[in-house]
Coordinates of C-alpha atoms and ligand atoms in Angstrom, one line a residue:
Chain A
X45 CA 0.0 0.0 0.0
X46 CA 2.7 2.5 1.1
X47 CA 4.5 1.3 -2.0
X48 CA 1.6 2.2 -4.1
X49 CA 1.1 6.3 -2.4
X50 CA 4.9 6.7 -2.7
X51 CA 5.0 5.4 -6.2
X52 CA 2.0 7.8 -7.2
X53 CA 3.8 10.6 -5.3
X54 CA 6.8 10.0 -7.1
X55 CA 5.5 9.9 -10.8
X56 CA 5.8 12.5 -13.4
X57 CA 2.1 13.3 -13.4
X58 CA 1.8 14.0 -9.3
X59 CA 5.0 16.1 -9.1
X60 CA 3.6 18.0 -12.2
X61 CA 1.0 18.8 -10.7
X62 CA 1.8 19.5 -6.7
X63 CA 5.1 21.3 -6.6
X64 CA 5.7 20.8 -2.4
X65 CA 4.4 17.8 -0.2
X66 CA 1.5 18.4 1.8
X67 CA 2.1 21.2 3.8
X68 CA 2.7 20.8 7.6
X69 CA 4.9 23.4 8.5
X70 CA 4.6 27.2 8.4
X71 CA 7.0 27.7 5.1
X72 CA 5.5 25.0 3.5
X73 CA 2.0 26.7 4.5
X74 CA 3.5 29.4 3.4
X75 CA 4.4 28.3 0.4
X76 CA 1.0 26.7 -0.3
X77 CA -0.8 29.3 -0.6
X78 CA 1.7 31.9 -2.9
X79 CA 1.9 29.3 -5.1
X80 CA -1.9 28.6 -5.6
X81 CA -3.7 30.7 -8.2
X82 CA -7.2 30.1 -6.3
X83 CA -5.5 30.3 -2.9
X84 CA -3.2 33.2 -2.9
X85 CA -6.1 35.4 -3.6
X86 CA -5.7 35.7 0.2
X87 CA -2.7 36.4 2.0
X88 CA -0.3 34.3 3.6
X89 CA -1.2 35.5 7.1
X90 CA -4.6 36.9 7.9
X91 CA -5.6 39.0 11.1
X92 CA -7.0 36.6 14.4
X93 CA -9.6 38.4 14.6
X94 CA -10.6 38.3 11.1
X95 CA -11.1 34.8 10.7
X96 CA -13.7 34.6 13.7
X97 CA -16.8 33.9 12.3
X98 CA -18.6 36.4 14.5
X99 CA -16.6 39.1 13.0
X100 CA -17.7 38.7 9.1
X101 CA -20.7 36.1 9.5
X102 CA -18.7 34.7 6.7
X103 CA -21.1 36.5 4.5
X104 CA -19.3 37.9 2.1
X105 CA -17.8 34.5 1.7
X106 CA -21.0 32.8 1.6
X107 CA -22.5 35.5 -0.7
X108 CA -19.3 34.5 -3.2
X109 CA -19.6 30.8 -2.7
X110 CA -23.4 31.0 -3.8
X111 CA -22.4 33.2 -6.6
X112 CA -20.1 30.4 -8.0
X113 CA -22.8 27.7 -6.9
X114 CA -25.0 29.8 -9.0
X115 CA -22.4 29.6 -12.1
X116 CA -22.4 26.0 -12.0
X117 CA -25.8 25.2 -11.6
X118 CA -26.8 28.0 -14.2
X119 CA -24.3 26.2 -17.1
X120 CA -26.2 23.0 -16.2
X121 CA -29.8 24.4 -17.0
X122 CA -28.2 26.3 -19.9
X123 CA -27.8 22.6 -21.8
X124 CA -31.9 22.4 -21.8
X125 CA -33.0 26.0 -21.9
X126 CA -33.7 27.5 -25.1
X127 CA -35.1 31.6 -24.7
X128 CA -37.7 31.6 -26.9
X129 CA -41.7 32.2 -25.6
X130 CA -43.1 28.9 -27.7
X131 CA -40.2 27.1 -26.0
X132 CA -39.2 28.3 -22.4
X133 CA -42.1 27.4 -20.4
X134 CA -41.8 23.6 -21.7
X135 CA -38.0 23.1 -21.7
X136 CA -38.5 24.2 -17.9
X137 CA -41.5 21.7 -17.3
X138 CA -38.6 18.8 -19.1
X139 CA -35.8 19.7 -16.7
X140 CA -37.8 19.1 -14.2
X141 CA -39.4 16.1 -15.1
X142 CA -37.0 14.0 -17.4
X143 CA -34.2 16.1 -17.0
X144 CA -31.7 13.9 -14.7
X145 CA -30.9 16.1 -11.8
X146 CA -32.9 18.8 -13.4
X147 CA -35.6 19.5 -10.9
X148 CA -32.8 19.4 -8.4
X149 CA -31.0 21.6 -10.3
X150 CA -33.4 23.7 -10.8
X151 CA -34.5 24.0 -7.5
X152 CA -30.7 24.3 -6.2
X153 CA -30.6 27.6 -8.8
X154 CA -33.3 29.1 -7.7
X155 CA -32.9 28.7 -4.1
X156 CA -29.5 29.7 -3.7
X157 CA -30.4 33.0 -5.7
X158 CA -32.7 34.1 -3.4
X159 CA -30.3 33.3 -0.4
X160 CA -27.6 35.3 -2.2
X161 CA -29.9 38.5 -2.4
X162 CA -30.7 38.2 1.2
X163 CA -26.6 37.8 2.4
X164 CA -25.7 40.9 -0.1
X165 CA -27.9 42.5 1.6
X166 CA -26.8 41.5 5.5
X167 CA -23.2 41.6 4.5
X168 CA -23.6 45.1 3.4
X169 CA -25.5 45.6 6.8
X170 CA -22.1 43.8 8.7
X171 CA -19.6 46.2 6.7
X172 CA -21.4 49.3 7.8
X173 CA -22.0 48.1 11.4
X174 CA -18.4 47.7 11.7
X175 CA -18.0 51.2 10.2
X176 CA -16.0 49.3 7.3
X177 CA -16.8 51.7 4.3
X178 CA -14.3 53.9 5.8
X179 CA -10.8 55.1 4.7
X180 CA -9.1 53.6 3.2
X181 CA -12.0 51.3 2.3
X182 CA -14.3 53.4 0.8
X183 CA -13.8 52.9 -2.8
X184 CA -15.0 49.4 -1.8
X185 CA -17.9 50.2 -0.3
X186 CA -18.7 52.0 -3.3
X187 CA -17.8 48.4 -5.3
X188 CA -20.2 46.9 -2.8
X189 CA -23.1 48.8 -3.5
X190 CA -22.6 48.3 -7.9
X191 CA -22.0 44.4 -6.6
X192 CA -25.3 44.9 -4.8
X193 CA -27.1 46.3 -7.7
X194 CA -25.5 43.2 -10.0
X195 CA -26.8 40.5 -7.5
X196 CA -30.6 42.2 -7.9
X197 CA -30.0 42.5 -11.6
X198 CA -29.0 39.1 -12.3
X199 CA -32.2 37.8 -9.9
X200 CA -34.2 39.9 -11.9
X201 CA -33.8 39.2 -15.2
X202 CA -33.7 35.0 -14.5
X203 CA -36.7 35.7 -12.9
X204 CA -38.7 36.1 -16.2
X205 CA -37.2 32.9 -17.7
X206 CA -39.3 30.6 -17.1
X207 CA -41.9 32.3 -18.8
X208 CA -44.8 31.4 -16.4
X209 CA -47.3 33.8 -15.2
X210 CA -45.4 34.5 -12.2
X211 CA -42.5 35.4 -14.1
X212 CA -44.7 37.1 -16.9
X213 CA -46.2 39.5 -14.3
X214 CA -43.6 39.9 -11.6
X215 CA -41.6 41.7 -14.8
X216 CA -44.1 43.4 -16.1
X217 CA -44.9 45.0 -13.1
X218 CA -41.7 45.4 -12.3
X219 CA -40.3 47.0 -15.3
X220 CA -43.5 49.2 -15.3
X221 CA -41.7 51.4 -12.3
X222 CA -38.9 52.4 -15.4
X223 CA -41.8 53.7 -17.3
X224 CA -43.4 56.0 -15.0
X225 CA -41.3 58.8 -15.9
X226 CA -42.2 61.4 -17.9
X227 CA -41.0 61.9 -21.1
X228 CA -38.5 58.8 -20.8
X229 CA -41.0 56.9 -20.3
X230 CA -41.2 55.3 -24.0
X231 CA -37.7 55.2 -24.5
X232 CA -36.8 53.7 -20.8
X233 CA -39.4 51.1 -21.4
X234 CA -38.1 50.1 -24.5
X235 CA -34.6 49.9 -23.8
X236 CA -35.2 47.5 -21.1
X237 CA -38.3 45.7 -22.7
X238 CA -37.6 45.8 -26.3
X239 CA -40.8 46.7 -27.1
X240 CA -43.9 47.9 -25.1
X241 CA -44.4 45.0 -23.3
X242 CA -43.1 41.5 -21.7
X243 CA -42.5 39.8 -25.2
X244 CA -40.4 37.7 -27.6
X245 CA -37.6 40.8 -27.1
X246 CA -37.9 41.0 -23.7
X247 CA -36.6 37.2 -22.9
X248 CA -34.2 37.6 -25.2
X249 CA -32.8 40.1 -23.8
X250 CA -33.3 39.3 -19.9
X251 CA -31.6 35.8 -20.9
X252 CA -28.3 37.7 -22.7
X253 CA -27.8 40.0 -19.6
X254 CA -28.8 36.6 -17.3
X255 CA -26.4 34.4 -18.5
X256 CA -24.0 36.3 -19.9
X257 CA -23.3 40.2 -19.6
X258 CA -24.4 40.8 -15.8
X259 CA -22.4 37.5 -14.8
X260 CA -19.5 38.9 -16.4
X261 CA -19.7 42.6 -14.9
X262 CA -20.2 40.8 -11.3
X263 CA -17.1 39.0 -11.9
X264 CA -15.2 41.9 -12.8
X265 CA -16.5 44.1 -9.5
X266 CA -16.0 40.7 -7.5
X267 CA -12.0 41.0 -8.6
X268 CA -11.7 44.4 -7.7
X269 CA -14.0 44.0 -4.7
X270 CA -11.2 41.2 -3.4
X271 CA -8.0 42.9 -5.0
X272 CA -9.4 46.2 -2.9
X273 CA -9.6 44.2 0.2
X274 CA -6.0 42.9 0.1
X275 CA -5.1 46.5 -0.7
X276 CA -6.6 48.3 2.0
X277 CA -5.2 46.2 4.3
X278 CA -7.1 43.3 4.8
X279 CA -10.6 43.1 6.8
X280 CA -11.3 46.0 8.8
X281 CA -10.8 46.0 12.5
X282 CA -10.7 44.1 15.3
X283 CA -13.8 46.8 16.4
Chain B
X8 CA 34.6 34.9 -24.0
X9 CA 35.0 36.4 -20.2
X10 CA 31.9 37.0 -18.3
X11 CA 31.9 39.9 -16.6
X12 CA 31.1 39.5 -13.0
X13 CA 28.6 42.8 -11.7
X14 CA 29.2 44.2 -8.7
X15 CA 27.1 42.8 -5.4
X16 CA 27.2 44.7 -2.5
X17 CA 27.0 41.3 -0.6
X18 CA 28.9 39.2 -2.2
X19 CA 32.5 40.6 -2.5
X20 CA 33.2 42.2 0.7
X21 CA 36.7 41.3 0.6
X22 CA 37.1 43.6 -2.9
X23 CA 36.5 47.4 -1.0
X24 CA 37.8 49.0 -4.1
X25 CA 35.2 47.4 -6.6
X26 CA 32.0 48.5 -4.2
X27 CA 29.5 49.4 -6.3
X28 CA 28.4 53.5 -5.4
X29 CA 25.0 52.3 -4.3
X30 CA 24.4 54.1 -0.9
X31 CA 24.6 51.9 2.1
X32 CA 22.6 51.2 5.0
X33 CA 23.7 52.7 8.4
X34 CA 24.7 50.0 10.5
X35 CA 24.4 50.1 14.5
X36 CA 20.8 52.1 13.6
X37 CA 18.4 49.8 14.0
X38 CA 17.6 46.0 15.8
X39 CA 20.5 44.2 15.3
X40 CA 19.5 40.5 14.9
X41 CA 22.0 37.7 15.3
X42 CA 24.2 36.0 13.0
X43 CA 25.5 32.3 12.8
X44 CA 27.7 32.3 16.3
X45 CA 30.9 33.3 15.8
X46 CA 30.8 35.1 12.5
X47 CA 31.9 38.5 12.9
X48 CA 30.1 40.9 10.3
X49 CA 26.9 38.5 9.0
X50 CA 24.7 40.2 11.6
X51 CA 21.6 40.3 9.6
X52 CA 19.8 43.9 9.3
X53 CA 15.5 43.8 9.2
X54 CA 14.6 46.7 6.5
X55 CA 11.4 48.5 7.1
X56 CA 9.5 50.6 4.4
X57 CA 7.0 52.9 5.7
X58 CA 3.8 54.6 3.9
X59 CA 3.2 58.3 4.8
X60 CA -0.5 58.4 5.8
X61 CA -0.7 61.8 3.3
X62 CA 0.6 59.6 0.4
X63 CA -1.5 58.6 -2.8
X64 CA -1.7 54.8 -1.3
X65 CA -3.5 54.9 2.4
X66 CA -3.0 51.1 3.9
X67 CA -4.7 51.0 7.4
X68 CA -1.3 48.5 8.5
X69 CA -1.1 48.3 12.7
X70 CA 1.5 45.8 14.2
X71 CA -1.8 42.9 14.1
X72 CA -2.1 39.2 15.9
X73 CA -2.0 37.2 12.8
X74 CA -2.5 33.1 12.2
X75 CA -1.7 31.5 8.9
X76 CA -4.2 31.7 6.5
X77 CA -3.2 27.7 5.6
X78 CA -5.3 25.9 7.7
X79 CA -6.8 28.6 10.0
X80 CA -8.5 30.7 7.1
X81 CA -9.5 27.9 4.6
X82 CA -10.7 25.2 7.2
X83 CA -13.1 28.0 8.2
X84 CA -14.0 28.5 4.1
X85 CA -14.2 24.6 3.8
X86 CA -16.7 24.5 6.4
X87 CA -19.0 27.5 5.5
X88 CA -18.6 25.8 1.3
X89 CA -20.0 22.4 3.0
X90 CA -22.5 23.6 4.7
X91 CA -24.2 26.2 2.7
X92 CA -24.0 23.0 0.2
X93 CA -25.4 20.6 2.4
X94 CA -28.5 23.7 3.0
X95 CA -29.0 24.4 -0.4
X96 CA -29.0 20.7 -1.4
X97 CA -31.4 19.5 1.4
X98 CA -33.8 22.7 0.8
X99 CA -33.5 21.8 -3.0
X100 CA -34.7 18.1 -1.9
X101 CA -37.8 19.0 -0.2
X102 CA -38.9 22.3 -1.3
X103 CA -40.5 22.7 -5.0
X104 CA -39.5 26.0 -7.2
X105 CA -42.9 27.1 -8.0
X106 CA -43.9 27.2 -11.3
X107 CA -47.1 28.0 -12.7
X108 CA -48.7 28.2 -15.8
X109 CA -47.8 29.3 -19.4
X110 CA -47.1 33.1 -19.6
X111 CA -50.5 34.3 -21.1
X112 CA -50.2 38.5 -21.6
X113 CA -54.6 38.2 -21.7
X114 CA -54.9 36.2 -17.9
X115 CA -54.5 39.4 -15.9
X116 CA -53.3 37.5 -12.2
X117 CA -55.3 39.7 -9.3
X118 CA -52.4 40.7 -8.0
X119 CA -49.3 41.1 -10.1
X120 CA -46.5 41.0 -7.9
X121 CA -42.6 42.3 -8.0
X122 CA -39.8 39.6 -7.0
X123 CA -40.1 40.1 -2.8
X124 CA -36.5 42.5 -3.1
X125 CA -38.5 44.7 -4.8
X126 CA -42.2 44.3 -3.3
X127 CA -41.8 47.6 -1.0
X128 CA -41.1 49.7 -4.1
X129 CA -44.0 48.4 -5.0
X130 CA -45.5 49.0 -1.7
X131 CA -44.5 52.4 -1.5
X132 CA -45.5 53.3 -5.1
X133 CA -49.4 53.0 -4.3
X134 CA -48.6 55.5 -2.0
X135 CA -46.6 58.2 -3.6
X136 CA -46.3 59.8 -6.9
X137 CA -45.1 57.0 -9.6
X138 CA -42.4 59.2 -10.9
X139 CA -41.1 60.2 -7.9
X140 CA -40.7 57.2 -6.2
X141 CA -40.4 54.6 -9.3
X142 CA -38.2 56.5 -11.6
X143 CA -36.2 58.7 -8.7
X144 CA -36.1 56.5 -5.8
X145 CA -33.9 53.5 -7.5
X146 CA -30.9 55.4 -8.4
X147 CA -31.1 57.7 -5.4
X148 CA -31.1 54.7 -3.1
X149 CA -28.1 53.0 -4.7
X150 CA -26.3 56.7 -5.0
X151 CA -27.1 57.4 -1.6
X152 CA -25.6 54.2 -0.7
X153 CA -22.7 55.1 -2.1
X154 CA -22.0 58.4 -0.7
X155 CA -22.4 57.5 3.0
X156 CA -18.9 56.3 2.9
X157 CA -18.0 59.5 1.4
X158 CA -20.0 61.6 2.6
X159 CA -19.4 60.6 6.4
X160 CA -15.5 61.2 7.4
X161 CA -15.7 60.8 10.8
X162 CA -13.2 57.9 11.7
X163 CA -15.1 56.7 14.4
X164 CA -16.0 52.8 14.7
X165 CA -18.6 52.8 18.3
X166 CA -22.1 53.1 17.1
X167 CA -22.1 56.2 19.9
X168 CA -19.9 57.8 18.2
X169 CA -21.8 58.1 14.8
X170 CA -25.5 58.4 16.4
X171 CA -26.6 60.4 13.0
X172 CA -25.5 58.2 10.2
X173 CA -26.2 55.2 12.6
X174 CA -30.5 56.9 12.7
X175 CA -30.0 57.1 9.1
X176 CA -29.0 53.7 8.2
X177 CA -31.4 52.6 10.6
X178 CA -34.0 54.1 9.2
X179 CA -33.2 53.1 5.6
X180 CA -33.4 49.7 7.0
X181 CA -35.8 49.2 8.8
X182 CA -38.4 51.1 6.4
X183 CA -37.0 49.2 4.0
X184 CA -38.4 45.7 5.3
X185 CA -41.4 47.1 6.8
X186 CA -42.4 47.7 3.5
X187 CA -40.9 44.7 1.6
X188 CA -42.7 43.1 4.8
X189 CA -46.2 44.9 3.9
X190 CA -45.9 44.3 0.2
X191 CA -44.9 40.6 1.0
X192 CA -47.6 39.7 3.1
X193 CA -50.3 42.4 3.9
X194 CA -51.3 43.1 -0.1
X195 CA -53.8 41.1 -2.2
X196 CA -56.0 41.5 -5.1
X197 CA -55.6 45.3 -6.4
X198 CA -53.4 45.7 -4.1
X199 CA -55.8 46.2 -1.2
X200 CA -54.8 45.4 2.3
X201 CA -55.2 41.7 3.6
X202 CA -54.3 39.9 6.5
X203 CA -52.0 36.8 6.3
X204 CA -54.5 34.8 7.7
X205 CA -56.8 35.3 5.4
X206 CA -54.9 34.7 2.3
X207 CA -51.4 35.0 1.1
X208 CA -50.6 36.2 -2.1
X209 CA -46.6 36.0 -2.0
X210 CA -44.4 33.7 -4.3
X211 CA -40.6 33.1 -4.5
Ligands
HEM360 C1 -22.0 39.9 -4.7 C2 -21.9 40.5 -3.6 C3 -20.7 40.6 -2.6 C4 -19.7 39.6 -2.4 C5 -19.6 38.2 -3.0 C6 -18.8 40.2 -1.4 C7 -17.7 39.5 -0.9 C8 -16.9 40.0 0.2 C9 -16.0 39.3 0.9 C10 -15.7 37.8 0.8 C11 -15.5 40.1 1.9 C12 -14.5 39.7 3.0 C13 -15.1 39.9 4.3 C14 -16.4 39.3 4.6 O1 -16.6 38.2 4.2 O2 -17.2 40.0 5.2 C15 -16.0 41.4 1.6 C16 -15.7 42.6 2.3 C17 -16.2 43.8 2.1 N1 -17.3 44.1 1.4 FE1 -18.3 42.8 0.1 N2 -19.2 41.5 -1.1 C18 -20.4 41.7 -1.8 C19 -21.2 42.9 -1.7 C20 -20.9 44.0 -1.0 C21 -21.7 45.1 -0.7 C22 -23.2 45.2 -1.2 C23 -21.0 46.0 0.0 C24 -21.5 47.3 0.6 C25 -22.3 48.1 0.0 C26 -19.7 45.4 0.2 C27 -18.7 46.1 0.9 C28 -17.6 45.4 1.4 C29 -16.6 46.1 2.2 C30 -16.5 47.6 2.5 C31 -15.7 45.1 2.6 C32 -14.5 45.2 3.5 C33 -15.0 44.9 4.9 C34 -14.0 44.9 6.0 O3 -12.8 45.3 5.8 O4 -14.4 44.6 7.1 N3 -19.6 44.2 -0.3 N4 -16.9 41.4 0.6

């Protein structure tokens, strides 16, 4: 048996991929996480306090693990989703009833998008309880709030897609806020609508900024929102 | 073909007369750690760089209590990752997504009804002016947002020591889900006021 580890340990393959053994000491530790793309988005050393989970909630961590929970479930309904109004109501009925793992998956997407709204919202409750948007952090805070806007956006617009009544009337009434204003009122609803009402253009265009443009701008702010973190010093405190 | 060798202000002490004109550090300045035993000269020198606080980059650096982020740090992400999976997976398991009929443009529902994050715009649109509050209040609330971190400068922490913007945030809060909460669960049909006990008229 000890044979068979050390002869795995010791091929071309494992050495290729692990450059150090597993670490157990603090250079090695060390080491670990500098040489980690994923892991050395953190520092090597973090503050004690930091780390308690009564200091952070872990909610900004949780709101980032659901976002990437949301990714991967998302890519999996993607397969058996076509955005089209003769189309999207049925290919959500056949994910979740021949699909395997659809209904799961389905349910798992859903779910964890409303969770994600309501830890945006708490974690942004934590940062300003701790007076975190301050100096130096405030550019982040600012990055909080557009990351904030993203996460309703994105919950928005999947909203519509499965092209029930409840997602049918929950937009329309939603996107009928834009229109009140005067003299925009045309344009601002047809920008977001593509017409004057919930249609063919609309789910288009909810599904491109769903699955693909808002993803992609949260990303982006969730880079900076981490880079800025690292660069202001890590988390704010101990209070 | 010589190579020429560059000059290293550590590694040719012995050659004083090719030191490179780089200046040096004072010695005897600052904490002087030990060398091996019994080496004169190889006493080791700890560099500091230091950040003027009226400088383009502010870092809020103090001396901190630190623990390495290997395990400390990622056995606690480990954790939260397994069981936010283990929620979302059970929750998945028993509890349907609903899903109701086709989308039909002609069925007017009784009550149409924003997703719940944005039921007490909703709420508060049946009581104000529709441009006001459902073409101005949006981007003033995430604007607003914003600008509290740049608009309050005080660099106090202690909730007593920021009373005002502590009221405000408060209040932004708290109105906030008693409205979401009233849109939620106190409208029905045309939006008129119901109890929850006699009907609820809320969907995820
Ligand atoms: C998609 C949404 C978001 C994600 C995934 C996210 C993620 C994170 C993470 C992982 C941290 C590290 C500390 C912690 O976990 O609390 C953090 C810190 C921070 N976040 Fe967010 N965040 C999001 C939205 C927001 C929002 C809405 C705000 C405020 C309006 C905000 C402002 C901040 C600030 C100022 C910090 C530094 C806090 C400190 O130093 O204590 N973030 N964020």
């Amino acid at each position: 048996m000890s044979f068979l580890v050390r002869a795995v340990r010791e091929s071309a393959l494992w050495r290729s991929l692990f450059r150090q053994p597993y670490p157990t000491t603090s250079r090695t530790r060390a080491l670990a996480v500098m040489n980690n793309v994923f892991l050395h988005l953190h520092p090597v050393r973090v503050k004690t306090h930091a780390v308690r989970y009564t200091y952070t909630f872990c909610l900004g961590g949780i709101s980032f693990f659901l976002f990437l929970a949301l990714t991967v479930t998302g890519v999996y309904l993607m397969f058996f989703y076509v955005p089209s109004i003769n189309r999207a109501f049925q290919d959500i009925q056949t994910i979740s009833n021949s699909v395997a793992f659809g209904d799961l998956i389905r349910n798992m997407h859903r779910w964890a998008a409303h969770l994600m709204v309501l830890t945006v919202f708490l974690h942004m409750i934590r940062v300003f309880y701790h007076g975190a948007y301050k100096p130096p952090r405030e550019f982040n805070w600012a990055i909080g709030v557009l990351l904030l806007f993203s996460t309703l956006w994105l919950s928005f617009t999947g909203y519509l897609l499965p092209w029930d009544q409840i997602a049918f009337w929950a937009i329309t009434v939603g996107t009928q806020m834009a229109t009140y204003a005067p003299l925009a009122s045309t344009e601002s609803g047809f920008i977001l609508l593509g017409g004057i009402e919930v249609g063919q253009e609309t789910l288009i265009r909810f599904y491109v900024m769903h699955v693909i443009a808002f993803p992609l701008i949260a990303a982006i702010l969730l880079v900076v929102h981490f880079w800025r973190i690292r660069k202001d010093g890590g988390i704010s405190g101990p209070v | 073909m010589t190579i020429e060798k560059r000059p290293n202000a550590t590694a040719d002490k012995t050659a004083p007369s090719q030191a490179p004109q780089v200046p040096t550090i004072e010695r005897g300045g600052g904490p002087k750690l030990p060398g091996p035993p019994g080496v004169p000269g190889t006493e080791r020198f700890r560099l500091l760089a230091y950040v003027k606080q009226e400088s383009m980059v502010r870092v809020d650096k103090r001396p901190d209590e630190t623990v390495l982020t290997w395990p400390h740090l990622l056995r606690a992400e480990f954790l939260m990752a397994s069981l936010i999976t283990m929620l979302l997976v059970i929750t998945s398991f028993f509890i349907q997504a609903p899903l109701e009929e086709m989308a039909n443009a002609g069925n007017t529902p009784h009550v149409a009804k924003a997703p719940w994050y944005f039921l007490g715009l909703q709420e508060m649109l049946s009581y104000f002016n529709a441009t006001v509050v459902g073409v101005l209040f949006p981007p003033l609330y995430f604007i607003g947002l914003m600008a509290i971190a740049y608009i309050d400068r005080s660099p106090y922490k202690a909730a007593r020591d920021r009373k005002l913007v502590w009221i405000f945030f408060l209040c932004l809060m708290v109105g906030g889900l008693l409205v979401t909460f009233i849109g939620s669960f106190f409208r029905g049909p045309g939006w008129n006021w119901v109890w929850p006990w006699e009907g609820l008229f809320f969907t995820l």
